[in-house]
Amino acid sequence: MTNSPITTALHDPYQGNVLISGLGPIPSPKDALKHLLYRPGPPQGIGGIPKHLRLHDLMVVRDLHIPSMVERQLLQSVDLMVRQGYRYRDPELPNTWTAVSGEPAGTRLLLAAAHAAGVEGISGVGKTQGCERALRMFPQVIAHDSFPRLTEGLRQVVWLSVEVPPSGKSADLARALMQAWQDATGSARFAEWLAKDRITNGMRALDEWRQVAVSHFLGVLHLDEIQNLFRLSSLERRSKRKGLSNVPELSIVEDQVLRWLLQLTNSGQIPLLVSGTPDGMGALSKRLSTLQRLNSCGYHAFEPFMKPDAHEFRESFLGELGKYQYVRHQLTVDDDLAKLIIELTGGIQRIIIALWIAAHRVAFERSKEDDLRLEDFTTAARTWLAPLAPAVAALRTGDAAGMARYEDLACGSSAIWAEFWKKFHTP
């Protein structure tokens, strides 16, 4: 007699927990891939469309999303963090309300700290988008008309995603958290704080935010750009360092913010997802040794494509991207194209997409021929993507000093990329 497989319909590890009932079923690997994958409609009827209009159609490739294996693993980690976090905070349990009220623990059971996970990667490899896509697997807010011990129900906040402000200060982080809470829930709970020109007591504001988050059973907090909690040493100082000492020096802006994060996962029992550049994540791990619990739900490294013949790039990513050619005579997606793209972009996904669009723009400038050529990519890299050439070269050669400069570019990339994409919308 063989054992029949256990299905989700027959086995629910969290049955009866009202906090989990609105999250939907636990995703299978197939469901996870379906949730993460996005293919916009491919080009059709190109021959009858003028080139200056095709340029606008071409921009849909920015929405193309082919999830990597690490992104699928991240989705599973986030799913575990949220559901396991709610397992410890089941509102049917008296100990849960002791924690919500902030009363002394008394005989409260000693529970493990909330799960945490880390996501690391240089700018442009998709770590932020990977986090956001995983979080959006869940509804952000669930309205309960009835809820244990509450007569007027509850608005359960499942997830919140916030970018750590560039200052790294507690007051600015508190403002960002309060604004995100207001945007997600529509609540005016923090209106008085947000009306102030300046929050003078950052830690008090953070503590008040935490109490509200705990009472609304926040499922997971995502803090992006975690490196902003640290100060990066000047480029001049880094350029003078040699050998292993070339690793960028980072110092914490406000040490009490890190202690607050620990308290959030310890007594608050709120799972924490942090993402940032390698230097910031490294500084976080060294400075806050107890955040070794990041490994409790995984340390996820998003990396550039390094080998042109790797399946994840050659067949999966480039194979799909190659379907989005907005010319009559398409370029064959072969090994030569794969090698050239890796050489010109360092395998950074966002730069690959930028190069793809720029190469089309070069091709569109030809008055007679309607095709895409290998040399269009080289020309595009030399012109449209010229400011990124030093960063790509540093990444390709593994030059530590060059990479230190690249992190400077990464930190200010938002404005750079906003201006970059604006150029492509001009016919």
Coordinates of C-alpha atoms in Angstrom, one line a residue:
M1 CA 0.0 0.0 0.0
T2 CA 1.5 3.3 -1.1
N3 CA 1.0 6.6 0.8
S4 CA -1.1 9.2 -1.1
P5 CA 0.4 12.7 -1.3
I6 CA -0.8 15.2 1.3
T7 CA -2.5 18.2 -0.5
T8 CA -3.1 21.7 0.9
A9 CA -6.8 20.9 0.9
L10 CA -6.2 18.0 3.3
H11 CA -3.5 19.6 5.5
D12 CA -3.6 23.1 6.8
P13 CA -0.8 23.8 9.4
Y14 CA -2.5 27.0 10.5
Q15 CA -6.2 26.0 10.6
G16 CA -8.3 28.2 12.8
N17 CA -6.0 31.2 13.0
V18 CA -8.0 34.2 11.8
L19 CA -4.8 36.1 11.0
I20 CA -3.9 33.5 8.4
S21 CA -7.3 32.7 7.0
G22 CA -7.3 35.7 4.7
L23 CA -3.8 35.2 3.2
G24 CA -4.9 32.6 0.7
P25 CA -3.4 29.1 0.3
I26 CA 0.2 28.3 0.8
P27 CA 1.7 28.6 -2.7
S28 CA 3.1 25.6 -4.5
P29 CA 6.3 26.1 -6.6
K30 CA 4.2 26.3 -9.7
D31 CA 1.9 28.9 -8.1
A32 CA 5.0 30.9 -6.9
L33 CA 6.4 31.0 -10.4
K34 CA 3.1 32.1 -11.9
H35 CA 2.8 34.9 -9.3
L36 CA 6.4 36.2 -10.0
L37 CA 6.5 35.8 -13.8
Y38 CA 5.2 38.6 -16.0
R39 CA 5.4 38.8 -19.8
P40 CA 3.9 41.8 -21.5
G41 CA 2.3 41.3 -24.9
P42 CA 5.0 40.7 -27.6
P43 CA 5.2 43.0 -30.7
Q44 CA 2.7 42.4 -33.5
G45 CA 2.2 43.9 -36.9
I46 CA 5.5 45.8 -36.7
G47 CA 5.7 46.5 -40.4
G48 CA 2.8 48.9 -40.5
I49 CA 3.9 50.9 -37.4
P50 CA 6.2 54.0 -37.8
K51 CA 9.5 53.7 -35.9
H52 CA 8.8 56.7 -33.7
L53 CA 5.6 55.0 -32.4
R54 CA 7.3 51.6 -32.0
L55 CA 9.7 53.3 -29.6
H56 CA 6.8 53.8 -27.2
D57 CA 5.6 50.2 -27.6
L58 CA 9.1 49.0 -27.0
M59 CA 9.1 50.5 -23.4
V60 CA 6.9 47.6 -22.2
V61 CA 10.1 45.5 -21.9
R62 CA 10.8 47.4 -18.7
D63 CA 7.8 45.5 -17.3
L64 CA 9.2 42.1 -18.4
H65 CA 10.0 40.0 -15.3
I66 CA 11.6 36.6 -15.4
P67 CA 12.1 35.5 -11.8
S68 CA 15.4 33.9 -10.8
M69 CA 15.7 30.9 -8.6
V70 CA 16.8 33.1 -5.7
E71 CA 13.6 35.2 -6.1
R72 CA 11.5 32.1 -5.9
Q73 CA 13.3 31.1 -2.7
L74 CA 12.7 34.6 -1.4
L75 CA 9.0 34.3 -2.0
Q76 CA 8.9 31.1 0.0
S77 CA 10.9 32.7 2.8
V78 CA 8.4 35.7 3.0
D79 CA 5.5 33.2 3.0
L80 CA 7.1 31.4 5.9
M81 CA 7.9 34.6 7.8
V82 CA 4.4 35.9 7.6
R83 CA 2.5 32.7 8.5
Q84 CA 4.9 31.6 11.2
G85 CA 4.8 35.0 12.7
Y86 CA 1.1 34.8 12.9
R87 CA 1.3 31.3 14.4
Y88 CA 3.0 32.9 17.5
R89 CA 0.4 35.7 17.6
D90 CA -2.8 33.8 17.3
P91 CA -5.5 36.2 18.8
E92 CA -7.2 33.2 20.4
L93 CA -4.3 32.9 22.8
P94 CA -4.3 35.0 25.9
N95 CA -0.5 35.5 25.7
T96 CA -1.0 37.3 22.4
W97 CA -3.0 40.1 24.0
T98 CA -0.5 40.5 26.8
A99 CA 2.1 41.3 24.1
V100 CA -0.3 43.7 22.3
S101 CA -1.1 45.6 25.5
G102 CA 2.5 45.9 26.4
E103 CA 1.9 44.5 29.9
P104 CA 4.7 42.8 31.8
A105 CA 5.3 39.3 30.5
G106 CA 4.4 37.5 33.8
T107 CA 3.9 33.8 33.0
R108 CA 4.0 34.4 29.3
L109 CA 5.6 31.6 27.4
L110 CA 9.2 32.3 26.2
L111 CA 8.9 32.2 22.4
A112 CA 11.6 32.4 19.7
A113 CA 12.1 35.9 18.3
A114 CA 10.3 36.6 15.1
H115 CA 11.9 35.4 11.8
A116 CA 14.1 37.7 9.8
A117 CA 15.6 37.5 6.3
G118 CA 18.1 39.5 4.3
V119 CA 18.4 40.3 0.6
E120 CA 21.7 41.5 -0.8
G121 CA 22.7 42.8 -4.2
I122 CA 24.3 45.6 -6.0
S123 CA 22.1 48.2 -7.6
G124 CA 20.1 47.0 -10.6
V125 CA 20.0 43.3 -10.0
G126 CA 16.3 43.2 -9.0
K127 CA 16.5 42.8 -5.2
T128 CA 13.9 45.5 -4.4
Q129 CA 11.5 44.3 -7.1
G130 CA 12.0 40.8 -5.8
C131 CA 11.0 41.8 -2.3
E132 CA 8.0 43.8 -3.5
R133 CA 6.7 41.0 -5.7
A134 CA 7.0 38.5 -2.9
L135 CA 5.1 40.8 -0.5
R136 CA 2.4 41.4 -3.0
M137 CA 1.6 37.8 -2.9
F138 CA -0.6 38.8 0.1
P139 CA -3.2 41.5 0.4
Q140 CA -1.7 44.4 2.2
V141 CA -4.6 45.1 4.5
I142 CA -7.4 42.7 5.6
A143 CA -10.5 44.1 7.2
H144 CA -12.1 41.9 9.8
D145 CA -15.7 42.7 10.7
S146 CA -15.4 40.6 13.8
F147 CA -12.2 39.8 15.7
P148 CA -11.5 38.0 19.0
R149 CA -11.8 40.4 22.0
L150 CA -12.6 43.4 19.8
T151 CA -16.2 44.6 19.4
E152 CA -15.5 46.7 16.3
G153 CA -13.4 44.3 14.3
L154 CA -9.8 45.0 13.1
R155 CA -7.8 46.2 10.1
Q156 CA -5.0 43.7 9.9
V157 CA -1.9 45.1 8.1
V158 CA -0.1 42.1 6.5
W159 CA 3.0 43.9 5.1
L160 CA 4.6 47.3 4.9
S161 CA 7.6 48.2 2.7
V162 CA 9.7 51.3 3.5
E163 CA 12.9 52.7 2.1
V164 CA 15.3 53.7 4.9
P165 CA 15.8 57.5 4.4
P166 CA 19.2 58.7 3.2
S167 CA 20.0 60.4 6.6
G168 CA 19.7 57.1 8.5
K169 CA 18.2 59.0 11.4
S170 CA 15.5 57.6 13.7
A171 CA 13.3 60.7 13.2
D172 CA 13.3 60.3 9.4
L173 CA 12.8 56.6 9.6
A174 CA 9.8 57.1 11.9
R175 CA 8.3 59.6 9.5
A176 CA 8.7 57.2 6.6
L177 CA 7.1 54.4 8.5
M178 CA 4.2 56.6 9.6
Q179 CA 3.6 57.9 6.1
A180 CA 3.7 54.4 4.7
W181 CA 1.2 53.3 7.3
Q182 CA -1.2 56.2 6.5
D183 CA -0.9 55.4 2.7
A184 CA -1.6 51.7 3.2
T185 CA -4.5 52.0 5.7
G186 CA -6.0 55.5 5.1
S187 CA -5.8 55.9 8.9
A188 CA -5.1 59.4 10.4
R189 CA -3.5 57.8 13.4
F190 CA -0.2 59.5 12.8
A191 CA -1.5 62.7 11.3
E192 CA -0.3 64.8 14.3
W193 CA 3.2 63.5 13.9
L194 CA 3.2 63.9 10.1
A195 CA 2.0 67.5 10.4
K196 CA 5.2 68.5 12.2
D197 CA 7.9 70.1 10.1
R198 CA 10.4 68.1 12.1
I199 CA 10.2 65.2 14.5
T200 CA 12.5 66.0 17.4
N201 CA 12.3 62.7 19.3
G202 CA 12.8 60.0 16.8
M203 CA 12.9 57.1 19.2
R204 CA 9.7 58.1 20.8
A205 CA 8.0 58.3 17.4
L206 CA 9.4 54.8 16.5
D207 CA 8.1 53.3 19.7
E208 CA 4.7 54.7 19.1
W209 CA 4.7 53.4 15.6
R210 CA 5.7 50.0 16.8
Q211 CA 2.9 49.8 19.3
V212 CA 0.4 50.6 16.6
A213 CA 2.0 48.0 14.3
V214 CA 1.8 45.4 17.0
S215 CA -1.8 46.1 17.8
H216 CA -2.8 45.8 14.1
F217 CA -0.8 42.5 13.8
L218 CA 1.7 43.7 11.2
G219 CA 2.8 40.5 9.4
V220 CA 6.2 41.6 8.1
L221 CA 8.1 44.9 7.8
H222 CA 10.4 45.3 4.8
L223 CA 13.2 47.9 5.1
D224 CA 14.9 48.6 1.8
E225 CA 18.2 50.4 1.3
I226 CA 19.3 49.2 4.7
Q227 CA 22.8 50.6 4.0
N228 CA 21.4 54.1 4.6
L229 CA 21.5 53.3 8.4
F230 CA 25.3 53.6 7.9
R231 CA 27.6 56.3 6.8
L232 CA 29.9 55.4 3.9
S233 CA 33.5 56.7 4.1
S234 CA 34.4 59.3 1.5
L235 CA 35.5 58.2 -1.9
E236 CA 38.9 59.9 -1.4
R237 CA 39.5 57.9 1.8
R238 CA 38.5 54.7 0.2
S239 CA 40.7 55.2 -2.8
K240 CA 43.8 55.5 -0.5
R241 CA 43.1 52.1 1.0
K242 CA 44.7 49.0 -0.5
G243 CA 44.3 45.2 -0.5
L244 CA 41.6 43.8 1.8
S245 CA 41.3 47.1 3.5
N246 CA 39.7 48.4 0.3
V247 CA 36.3 47.2 1.7
P248 CA 34.3 50.4 2.2
E249 CA 34.2 51.7 5.8
L250 CA 30.8 52.1 7.3
S251 CA 29.8 53.6 10.6
I252 CA 26.3 53.5 12.2
V253 CA 24.3 56.8 12.1
E254 CA 22.3 56.0 15.2
D255 CA 23.1 52.9 17.3
Q256 CA 19.7 53.1 19.0
V257 CA 17.9 52.4 15.7
L258 CA 19.5 49.0 15.5
R259 CA 18.5 48.2 19.1
W260 CA 15.0 49.2 18.1
L261 CA 15.0 46.7 15.2
L262 CA 16.0 44.0 17.7
Q263 CA 13.1 45.0 20.0
L264 CA 10.8 44.9 17.0
T265 CA 11.6 41.2 16.4
N266 CA 12.0 40.2 20.0
S267 CA 9.2 41.7 22.1
G268 CA 7.2 42.9 19.1
Q269 CA 7.3 39.6 17.3
I270 CA 7.1 41.3 14.0
P271 CA 9.1 39.5 11.2
L272 CA 11.7 41.7 9.5
L273 CA 12.9 41.6 5.9
V274 CA 15.9 43.9 5.1
S275 CA 17.4 44.5 1.7
G276 CA 20.4 46.5 0.6
T277 CA 23.8 46.6 -1.0
P278 CA 26.6 44.2 0.0
D279 CA 28.4 46.9 2.0
G280 CA 25.3 47.8 4.0
M281 CA 24.3 44.2 4.6
G282 CA 27.8 43.3 5.7
A283 CA 27.9 46.3 8.1
L284 CA 24.5 45.3 9.6
S285 CA 25.7 41.7 10.2
K286 CA 28.9 42.8 11.8
R287 CA 27.5 45.5 13.9
L288 CA 24.4 43.6 15.1
S289 CA 25.6 40.1 15.7
T290 CA 22.1 39.0 17.0
L291 CA 20.8 39.6 13.5
Q292 CA 22.4 36.3 12.6
R293 CA 18.8 35.3 12.8
L294 CA 18.6 36.7 9.3
N295 CA 19.5 33.1 8.5
S296 CA 16.3 31.9 10.2
C297 CA 14.5 32.6 6.9
G298 CA 17.4 32.9 4.6
Y299 CA 20.1 35.2 3.3
H300 CA 19.2 35.8 -0.3
A301 CA 22.0 37.1 -2.7
F302 CA 20.8 38.6 -5.9
E303 CA 23.6 38.6 -8.4
P304 CA 24.3 39.7 -11.9
F305 CA 24.5 37.2 -14.8
M306 CA 28.2 36.4 -15.0
K307 CA 28.3 33.7 -17.7
P308 CA 26.7 34.1 -21.1
D309 CA 26.0 30.4 -21.4
A310 CA 24.4 30.0 -18.0
H311 CA 20.9 28.6 -18.4
E312 CA 19.3 31.2 -16.2
F313 CA 20.6 34.0 -18.6
R314 CA 20.9 32.4 -22.0
E315 CA 17.7 30.4 -22.1
S316 CA 15.5 31.9 -19.5
F317 CA 16.2 35.7 -19.4
L318 CA 17.6 36.4 -22.8
G319 CA 15.4 33.8 -24.5
E320 CA 12.4 35.8 -23.4
L321 CA 13.8 39.2 -23.9
G322 CA 14.7 38.2 -27.5
K323 CA 11.0 38.0 -28.3
Y324 CA 10.7 41.7 -27.9
Q325 CA 12.3 43.0 -31.1
Y326 CA 10.4 45.9 -32.7
V327 CA 12.0 45.6 -36.1
R328 CA 10.9 43.8 -39.3
H329 CA 14.1 41.8 -39.6
Q330 CA 14.9 40.4 -36.2
L331 CA 18.3 39.6 -34.8
T332 CA 19.0 35.9 -34.1
V333 CA 19.4 35.3 -30.3
D334 CA 22.6 33.3 -30.3
D335 CA 25.8 32.9 -28.3
D336 CA 27.4 36.0 -29.9
L337 CA 24.6 38.2 -28.7
A338 CA 24.7 36.6 -25.3
K339 CA 28.4 37.2 -24.9
L340 CA 28.2 40.8 -26.2
I341 CA 25.4 41.7 -23.7
I342 CA 27.3 40.3 -20.7
E343 CA 30.4 42.2 -21.8
L344 CA 28.6 45.5 -22.2
T345 CA 26.4 45.3 -19.1
G346 CA 28.3 43.3 -16.6
G347 CA 25.2 41.1 -16.4
I348 CA 23.1 43.6 -14.4
Q349 CA 19.5 43.1 -15.3
R350 CA 18.4 46.7 -15.3
I351 CA 21.4 47.7 -17.6
I352 CA 20.5 44.9 -19.9
I353 CA 17.0 46.2 -20.4
A354 CA 18.4 49.7 -20.9
L355 CA 20.9 48.4 -23.5
W356 CA 18.1 46.5 -25.3
I357 CA 16.0 49.7 -25.6
A358 CA 19.0 51.8 -26.5
A359 CA 20.1 49.4 -29.3
H360 CA 16.6 49.7 -30.8
R361 CA 16.9 53.4 -30.8
V362 CA 20.2 53.2 -32.7
A363 CA 18.5 50.8 -35.2
F364 CA 15.5 53.2 -35.6
E365 CA 17.8 55.9 -36.7
R366 CA 18.6 54.1 -40.0
S367 CA 16.3 55.5 -42.7
K368 CA 16.1 52.5 -45.0
E369 CA 16.9 49.2 -43.2
D370 CA 14.5 47.9 -40.6
D371 CA 16.6 45.5 -38.6
L372 CA 18.5 45.0 -35.4
R373 CA 22.3 44.3 -35.5
L374 CA 25.0 43.3 -33.0
E375 CA 26.8 46.6 -33.7
D376 CA 23.7 48.5 -32.6
F377 CA 24.4 47.2 -29.0
T378 CA 28.0 48.3 -29.1
T379 CA 27.0 51.8 -30.4
A380 CA 24.3 52.1 -27.8
A381 CA 26.7 51.2 -25.0
R382 CA 29.2 53.7 -26.3
T383 CA 26.7 56.5 -26.5
W384 CA 23.5 56.1 -24.5
L385 CA 25.0 54.0 -21.7
A386 CA 28.4 55.8 -21.6
P387 CA 28.1 57.0 -18.0
L388 CA 27.8 53.4 -16.8
A389 CA 30.9 52.1 -18.6
P390 CA 33.3 52.6 -15.7
A391 CA 30.9 50.7 -13.4
V392 CA 30.5 47.9 -15.8
A393 CA 34.3 47.6 -16.4
A394 CA 34.9 47.5 -12.6
L395 CA 32.3 44.7 -12.2
R396 CA 33.7 42.7 -15.1
T397 CA 37.3 42.9 -13.8
G398 CA 36.5 42.6 -10.1
D399 CA 38.5 45.8 -9.4
A400 CA 37.8 46.7 -5.8
A401 CA 38.6 50.4 -6.1
G402 CA 36.4 50.6 -9.1
M403 CA 33.6 48.8 -7.4
A404 CA 33.9 51.3 -4.5
R405 CA 33.1 54.0 -7.0
Y406 CA 30.3 52.0 -8.4
E407 CA 28.6 51.9 -5.0
D408 CA 28.6 55.7 -5.1
L409 CA 26.7 55.5 -8.4
A410 CA 24.4 52.9 -7.0
C411 CA 23.5 55.0 -4.0
G412 CA 22.4 57.9 -6.2
S413 CA 20.9 55.7 -9.0
S414 CA 17.3 56.8 -8.6
A415 CA 17.8 60.2 -10.1
I416 CA 20.2 58.9 -12.7
W417 CA 17.8 56.3 -13.9
A418 CA 14.8 58.6 -13.9
E419 CA 16.7 61.0 -16.2
F420 CA 17.9 58.0 -18.3
W421 CA 14.4 56.6 -19.0
K422 CA 13.0 60.1 -19.6
K423 CA 15.3 60.3 -22.7
F424 CA 13.8 57.3 -24.3
H425 CA 10.3 58.6 -24.1
T426 CA 11.3 61.5 -26.4
P427 CA 10.4 60.5 -30.0

